[in-house]
């Protein structure tokens, strides 16, 4: 099996296939495995039941290993060391907020024995540049190495675990970009008609610590004046400010950096939102606070990365714009952000390149919320999982071809088409096998944000544990298909084969395939 893309879905697919006796070539364009968790520097977004048996097995192992890494290597306080649910950062977004570089180290540990045994060959720094097809199959993929040389890998099965669904375009796999229209999907919150340039904002995250009394003010970025004055039609003011909107209600709110502002709708400080190291967890002040800036102020929505008219130059310009926005927000924080004492600026804010594995303290790559998506045998729509779109109290759709579970709100950030947040309630849901099977191509499978969701339901299927679970299902599916001499489509559409494959998932790998009704019908 060839897995192109070493994000969480790609790693999960590779590990699962290797455990089931298959040899895997795993490629990744950056120097780190882990995708959104590491190279994109996004601490995990998780659900209420993630500590229970409802997490994908490999993802639960990853979480245990992260905690063990801190216990082995960091000067924890006795209280923190004894906590079975150790949370290094005590961040708001998750009960396990941790440094990207620690997750990268743990993922390297997880693949290490399989690399040593030859079951997984890892090609870091390799990006796909061409796909070779015949009929309804992908025969091989050509990848470019860091030195510019190219290597072509042939495999019976190819997994697209890239962040933008790159192989879908390279191999001419039927796919969707941007937003489907309500006239096509019937979704309550879809735009009236399709718009391929309606894509969620990207965010170029950065790692910060605060050293009061020191001056680490960065150079003024080229686009600073633009971001300081430009106001999007759906935003309450300039992007370089502490003002934004509550995603669910769209009411204006005002943040503070180190204090909560309950009166103005911000119930915790921005600093703790995605904090990955909390000083109080570490003995004798040996480790200070470090936070990841993945806040609304760095959502870049001026131009899309994909779609009609978006060539390489346009994409590069959009990526440069996202970096400029993040650096401009940092400069604003250091120089102009209002402080409770009446002053302005926090010059002691300091970038932490060691946390992100880069020279400048920004993540290796931007946080991608939305990719190309396959035209699938089954497309998950809002009517399957959205609370408002389901019968009262019905819970989410029960899929006979379930391969795993997920839980998150339908959370769409402001888009490149000028739409504001779409943040609506969703029931805990299943991942159907039909969403992983392309309508035509027989041996390419998706393992990330490129599965058969819509623009709307991507908003709840795009998070860390769901992506890992998709990867596990795909790795097991490839092993199953190779063992039985069956194509994925046949597995899904033959009840006997489907039952055998689901038993492999549940009995052999420990994947939970269905929520109990008390959770499936749960509302926030």
XYZ file of C-alpha atoms in Angstrom:
524
model
C 0.000 0.000 0.000
C 1.222 3.497 -0.836
C 0.071 6.192 1.582
C 0.656 9.718 0.291
C 0.503 12.117 3.213
C 1.726 11.516 6.749
C -1.018 13.268 8.687
C -3.008 11.471 11.368
C -5.104 9.584 8.799
C -2.050 8.544 6.825
C -0.132 7.342 9.870
C -3.175 5.445 11.138
C -3.656 3.767 7.746
C 0.006 2.761 7.566
C 0.164 1.400 11.105
C -3.074 -0.552 10.726
C -2.067 -2.140 7.432
C 1.362 -3.039 8.838
C -0.210 -4.657 11.897
C -2.327 -6.727 9.534
C 0.719 -7.990 7.667
C 0.991 -5.556 4.775
C 4.000 -3.593 3.558
C 3.510 0.154 3.321
C 5.326 3.069 1.744
C 4.359 6.201 3.703
C 5.266 9.633 2.321
C 5.079 13.082 3.871
C 6.067 16.485 2.411
C 7.310 17.965 5.709
C 9.822 16.641 8.202
C 7.204 15.571 10.750
C 4.475 12.970 10.817
C 1.148 14.094 12.245
C -0.321 16.729 9.940
C -2.714 19.003 11.802
C -1.443 17.800 15.200
C 2.231 18.544 14.486
C 3.276 20.263 11.260
C 0.174 22.495 11.444
C 0.565 22.962 15.226
C -3.092 22.435 16.158
C -3.701 20.874 19.589
C -6.358 18.163 19.436
C -10.044 19.031 19.238
C -11.851 16.156 20.939
C -15.224 15.064 22.270
C -16.624 14.378 25.719
C -16.159 10.604 25.534
C -12.614 10.542 24.150
C -11.189 8.999 27.347
C -13.606 6.072 27.060
C -13.706 3.163 24.621
C -15.145 5.384 21.898
C -11.756 6.702 20.765
C -10.132 4.932 17.801
C -7.739 2.356 19.315
C -4.593 3.767 17.752
C -5.598 7.299 18.696
C -6.092 6.208 22.309
C -2.597 4.712 22.185
C -1.211 7.982 20.809
C -2.800 9.898 23.684
C -1.403 7.469 26.289
C 2.053 7.736 24.772
C 1.936 11.557 24.808
C 1.195 11.540 28.523
C 3.909 8.959 29.148
C 6.407 11.094 27.202
C 5.828 13.982 29.592
C 6.057 11.721 32.627
C 9.381 10.284 31.431
C 11.039 13.473 30.283
C 9.623 16.546 32.034
C 9.982 17.829 35.636
C 6.321 17.467 36.517
C 4.941 18.392 39.906
C 3.934 15.352 42.017
C 0.279 16.225 41.437
C 0.656 16.418 37.664
C 2.765 13.255 37.492
C 0.159 11.286 39.443
C -2.768 12.477 37.338
C -3.840 9.616 35.021
C -5.395 12.247 32.746
C -2.348 14.512 32.676
C -2.975 17.619 30.556
C 0.377 19.368 29.956
C -1.107 22.640 28.751
C -4.415 22.818 30.618
C -5.854 24.377 27.485
C -9.526 25.061 26.938
C -9.941 23.259 23.617
C -9.063 19.769 24.859
C -8.223 17.721 27.940
C -4.861 16.876 26.352
C -3.178 20.010 25.028
C 0.493 19.352 24.294
C 3.404 20.530 22.179
C 3.431 19.657 18.472
C 7.011 18.413 18.691
C 6.070 15.928 21.415
C 3.326 14.480 19.219
C 5.840 14.228 16.365
C 8.266 12.352 18.609
C 5.538 9.977 19.775
C 4.395 9.231 16.231
C 8.004 8.453 15.302
C 8.046 6.008 18.223
C 4.856 4.367 17.029
C 6.160 3.698 13.511
C 9.735 2.869 14.608
C 9.362 -0.913 15.090
C 7.545 -1.257 11.772
C 10.274 0.691 9.999
C 12.915 -1.489 11.631
C 11.129 -4.621 10.435
C 10.712 -3.283 6.917
C 6.909 -3.206 6.950
C 6.814 0.604 6.725
C 9.170 2.598 4.512
C 8.999 6.291 5.350
C 9.819 8.992 2.801
C 9.861 12.374 4.539
C 10.135 15.545 2.492
C 8.437 13.935 -0.504
C 5.467 15.549 -2.238
C 3.350 14.079 -5.036
C 3.771 15.606 -8.484
C 2.067 13.079 -10.788
C -0.259 10.077 -10.735
C -0.208 7.349 -13.352
C -3.529 5.699 -14.150
C -5.025 3.091 -16.417
C -8.776 2.812 -16.676
C -10.310 2.975 -13.224
C -7.095 2.315 -11.308
C -4.138 4.335 -10.092
C -0.984 2.407 -10.988
C 1.679 4.603 -9.432
C 2.489 8.010 -7.969
C 5.592 10.082 -8.679
C 6.998 12.065 -5.760
C 9.600 14.815 -5.620
C 12.318 14.566 -2.964
C 13.866 17.561 -1.163
C 16.841 17.566 -3.569
C 14.540 17.736 -6.589
C 14.962 14.141 -7.663
C 11.861 12.081 -8.315
C 10.803 8.604 -7.306
C 7.825 6.648 -8.649
C 6.089 4.187 -6.348
C 3.804 1.447 -7.626
C 1.313 -0.274 -5.340
C -1.938 -2.282 -5.613
C -3.639 0.326 -3.394
C -3.013 4.051 -3.101
C -4.254 6.114 -0.159
C -4.686 9.877 -0.516
C -3.936 11.244 2.939
C -2.762 14.633 1.666
C -4.022 17.774 3.341
C -5.721 19.115 0.205
C -6.677 15.858 -1.523
C -3.892 16.344 -4.070
C -4.113 12.887 -5.607
C -7.756 13.430 -6.491
C -6.704 16.085 -8.955
C -3.504 14.393 -10.116
C -5.327 11.115 -10.837
C -8.521 12.683 -12.217
C -10.643 11.164 -9.458
C -14.155 12.629 -9.407
C -14.261 15.172 -6.600
C -15.854 18.331 -5.220
C -14.211 21.617 -4.240
C -15.853 24.238 -2.049
C -19.524 24.386 -1.167
C -22.317 22.327 -2.673
C -25.602 24.129 -3.211
C -28.823 23.605 -1.293
C -30.398 22.835 -4.653
C -28.172 19.737 -4.831
C -27.932 18.505 -1.231
C -31.045 19.976 0.396
C -28.953 20.978 3.416
C -30.419 23.690 5.623
C -27.175 25.599 5.966
C -25.741 25.172 2.469
C -25.648 28.207 0.164
C -28.466 28.334 -2.367
C -26.207 27.225 -5.215
C -22.792 25.632 -5.403
C -19.718 27.823 -5.085
C -16.361 26.063 -5.557
C -14.550 29.129 -4.207
C -16.469 28.975 -0.900
C -13.831 27.345 1.302
C -13.055 27.628 4.988
C -10.324 29.980 6.141
C -6.851 28.615 6.721
C -4.719 29.588 9.732
C -0.951 29.763 9.965
C -0.416 28.957 13.626
C 2.496 30.053 15.806
C 3.901 29.189 19.237
C 4.414 31.890 21.869
C 5.696 32.346 25.370
C 5.549 35.525 27.446
C 8.631 37.016 29.099
C 7.542 40.178 30.941
C 10.216 42.851 31.049
C 11.909 41.672 27.864
C 11.495 43.062 24.378
C 11.049 40.556 21.547
C 9.144 42.848 19.185
C 9.234 41.454 15.667
C 9.712 43.504 12.530
C 6.632 45.193 11.135
C 5.264 42.848 8.415
C 4.682 44.132 4.897
C 0.902 43.796 5.102
C 0.513 45.226 8.595
C -1.347 48.380 7.587
C -3.761 46.355 5.466
C -4.698 43.997 8.284
C -4.823 46.865 10.776
C -7.532 48.699 8.819
C -9.347 46.218 6.534
C -12.765 45.112 7.790
C -14.512 42.068 6.361
C -18.275 42.539 5.816
C -19.056 39.814 8.347
C -16.588 40.985 11.026
C -17.084 43.580 13.770
C -13.902 45.510 13.002
C -10.306 45.192 11.815
C -8.759 41.771 12.143
C -5.936 43.108 14.309
C -7.993 43.547 17.456
C -9.432 41.560 20.337
C -12.942 41.804 18.860
C -14.603 38.933 17.026
C -17.972 37.171 17.034
C -19.304 34.193 18.956
C -19.449 31.477 16.269
C -22.823 30.097 17.352
C -24.738 33.352 17.907
C -22.615 35.764 15.803
C -22.783 38.258 18.677
C -19.797 40.529 19.116
C -17.343 39.716 21.889
C -14.045 41.137 23.127
C -11.126 39.085 24.353
C -8.281 39.858 26.694
C -4.951 38.137 26.418
C -4.369 37.000 29.989
C -7.712 37.678 31.694
C -11.305 36.618 31.078
C -13.823 39.301 30.099
C -17.150 37.754 31.044
C -19.031 40.993 30.585
C -18.050 41.126 26.919
C -18.617 37.477 26.052
C -15.097 36.037 26.508
C -15.252 33.496 29.314
C -11.558 32.621 29.345
C -8.353 34.368 28.258
C -7.114 33.892 24.720
C -3.822 32.713 26.195
C -5.335 29.556 27.674
C -7.420 28.659 24.615
C -4.758 26.401 23.060
C -2.031 26.563 25.698
C 0.252 23.526 25.362
C 2.480 24.012 28.409
C 1.085 25.288 31.722
C 3.614 26.552 34.256
C 1.699 25.074 37.182
C 2.289 21.519 35.922
C 6.062 21.760 36.249
C 8.273 21.775 39.341
C 10.236 24.818 40.481
C 9.245 26.950 37.522
C 11.450 24.867 35.225
C 8.951 25.152 32.370
C 6.854 28.208 31.612
C 3.625 28.754 29.721
C 3.603 28.193 25.973
C 0.518 28.704 23.861
C -0.404 28.054 20.252
C -2.002 30.981 18.446
C -4.839 29.440 16.479
C -7.320 32.169 17.210
C -10.015 33.826 15.042
C -7.740 36.794 14.404
C -5.413 34.704 12.201
C -8.125 33.072 10.082
C -7.149 33.952 6.517
C -10.206 34.194 4.274
C -9.146 36.591 1.537
C -8.387 33.953 -1.113
C -8.917 30.187 -1.528
C -6.247 27.549 -2.084
C -8.303 25.484 -4.534
C -10.831 25.811 -7.310
C -11.335 27.478 -10.700
C -8.674 30.046 -11.507
C -6.482 29.130 -8.535
C -3.142 28.291 -10.107
C 0.195 27.751 -8.373
C 0.907 31.483 -8.265
C -2.485 32.285 -6.736
C -2.065 29.539 -4.177
C 1.394 30.788 -3.243
C 0.021 34.313 -2.851
C -2.738 33.064 -0.542
C -0.246 31.146 1.578
C 1.980 34.212 1.792
C -1.055 36.252 2.825
C -1.854 33.820 5.633
C 1.704 34.027 6.964
C 1.656 37.797 6.753
C -1.618 37.945 8.692
C -0.248 35.764 11.507
C 2.961 37.798 11.781
C 0.944 41.035 11.652
C -1.237 39.867 14.522
C 1.865 39.015 16.537
C 3.312 42.488 15.863
C -0.002 44.044 16.916
C 0.005 42.014 20.136
C 3.547 43.195 20.868
C 2.964 46.863 20.062
C -0.681 47.944 20.050
C -2.855 45.440 21.924
C -4.694 47.182 24.783
C -3.651 46.098 28.288
C -5.804 46.210 31.419
C -3.405 48.780 32.946
C -4.231 51.228 30.193
C -1.018 50.695 28.276
C -0.538 49.028 24.930
C 1.473 46.098 23.689
C 3.105 43.019 25.135
C 6.714 43.216 23.852
C 7.650 40.224 26.010
C 5.769 37.867 23.694
C 8.394 35.620 22.150
C 8.159 33.113 19.308
C 9.190 29.531 20.131
C 10.644 27.895 16.997
C 11.644 24.782 18.932
C 7.982 24.022 19.638
C 6.998 24.137 15.963
C 10.187 22.633 14.525
C 10.857 25.681 12.346
C 13.307 28.562 12.292
C 10.715 31.300 12.726
C 8.221 29.924 15.271
C 5.379 29.573 12.781
C 4.045 26.114 12.021
C 5.644 24.167 9.175
C 2.448 24.433 7.161
C -0.904 26.218 7.566
C -3.866 24.616 9.268
C -6.079 23.333 6.456
C -9.732 22.911 7.380
C -11.108 21.859 4.015
C -9.813 19.824 1.073
C -10.975 18.391 -2.221
C -13.561 15.693 -1.425
C -14.254 12.520 -3.378
C -17.518 11.900 -5.141
C -18.394 8.923 -3.005
C -20.813 6.020 -3.063
C -22.423 7.695 -0.046
C -22.090 11.380 0.763
C -22.706 12.377 4.371
C -25.034 15.378 4.477
C -26.416 17.608 7.180
C -29.573 15.472 7.103
C -27.534 12.546 8.466
C -25.978 14.283 11.479
C -27.286 17.830 12.014
C -29.650 18.282 14.934
C -31.844 20.832 13.130
C -32.000 18.651 10.017
C -32.980 15.432 11.841
C -36.364 14.452 13.313
C -36.748 15.626 16.893
C -34.751 13.386 19.243
C -33.811 10.938 16.480
C -30.063 11.166 16.969
C -27.694 10.706 14.068
C -28.257 8.363 11.113
C -27.419 4.721 11.811
C -25.248 3.438 8.952
C -25.212 -0.292 8.247
C -21.715 0.100 6.774
C -20.228 1.917 9.779
C -16.449 1.791 10.179
C -16.002 4.114 13.158
C -17.278 7.000 15.252
C -16.927 10.738 15.620
C -18.286 13.650 17.574
C -17.993 17.380 16.957
C -20.201 20.345 16.156
C -20.627 21.317 12.533
C -18.037 24.072 12.782
C -17.274 26.059 9.629
C -14.989 29.053 9.952
C -15.546 32.192 7.857
C -15.020 31.438 4.216
C -13.265 32.771 1.168
C -16.697 33.537 -0.332
C -17.469 36.056 2.412
C -19.685 33.803 4.524
C -19.414 34.063 8.295
C -19.318 31.157 10.731
C -21.673 28.221 10.338
C -21.519 26.669 13.797
C -24.455 24.362 14.491
C -25.177 21.370 16.665
C -24.534 17.844 15.420
C -25.249 14.500 17.025
C -22.466 12.007 17.744
C -22.090 10.217 14.409
C -20.721 7.208 12.555
C -18.285 7.115 9.644
C -19.908 5.114 6.828
C -17.756 2.985 4.538
C -19.643 4.413 1.567
C -18.034 7.802 2.249
C -14.594 6.222 1.722
C -15.345 4.569 -1.631
C -15.020 6.703 -4.787
C -17.813 6.439 -7.343
C -15.502 5.091 -10.058
C -11.858 4.554 -9.134
C -11.258 1.110 -7.635
C -7.937 1.259 -5.781
C -7.595 4.804 -4.429
C -9.018 5.528 -0.984
C -9.181 8.788 0.999
C -7.829 9.048 4.549
C -8.410 12.602 5.677
C -10.641 15.594 5.003
C -11.119 14.297 1.443
C -13.804 11.697 2.224
C -17.384 11.880 0.947
C -18.696 14.668 3.125
C -20.182 17.954 2.000
C -18.818 21.419 2.691
C -21.237 21.462 5.634
C -20.528 18.052 7.184
C -16.796 18.424 6.653
C -17.200 20.811 9.575
C -17.669 17.914 11.995
C -15.673 15.141 10.257
C -12.393 17.079 9.972
C -11.078 16.777 13.541
C -8.137 14.820 14.907
C -9.766 11.631 16.269
C -12.123 11.289 13.299
C -9.233 11.568 10.851
C -7.312 8.893 12.746
C -10.348 6.607 12.748
C -10.778 7.067 9.002
C -7.149 6.069 8.536
C -7.574 2.935 10.635
C -10.624 1.922 8.609
C -8.770 2.459 5.321
C -5.671 0.548 6.412
C -7.811 -2.363 7.530
C -9.864 -2.213 4.328
C -6.787 -2.478 2.125
C -5.468 -5.440 4.113
C -8.883 -7.106 3.973
C -9.229 -6.524 0.212
C -5.779 -7.904 -0.495
C -6.405 -10.966 1.673
C -9.734 -11.706 0.000
C -8.983 -10.535 -3.540
C -11.906 -8.103 -3.371
C -12.283 -4.454 -4.398
C -13.520 -2.031 -1.693
C -16.801 -1.494 -3.544
C -17.571 -5.220 -3.345
C -16.851 -5.235 0.384
C -19.304 -2.442 0.987
C -22.078 -3.820 -1.215
C -21.941 -7.494 -0.240
C -23.471 -8.025 3.245
C -21.344 -11.082 4.014
C -18.083 -9.375 3.071
C -19.112 -6.213 4.906
C -19.862 -8.204 8.074
C -16.472 -9.923 7.886
C -14.687 -6.607 7.418
C -16.556 -5.015 10.332
C -15.590 -7.994 12.512
C -11.963 -7.363 11.583
C -12.388 -3.787 12.748
C -14.240 -4.564 15.954
C -12.918 -7.950 17.083
C -9.313 -7.807 15.881
C -8.525 -4.094 16.052
C -10.902 -3.024 18.822
C -12.748 -0.333 16.854
C -16.133 0.639 18.307
C -18.611 0.859 15.440
C -21.767 2.215 17.087
C -22.651 4.701 19.778
C -25.070 3.559 22.457
C -28.389 5.327 21.928
C -27.904 7.465 25.040
C -24.888 9.063 23.318
C -26.102 8.892 19.698
C -29.105 11.034 20.645
C -27.135 13.294 22.997
C -27.473 17.058 22.617
C -25.217 19.701 24.068
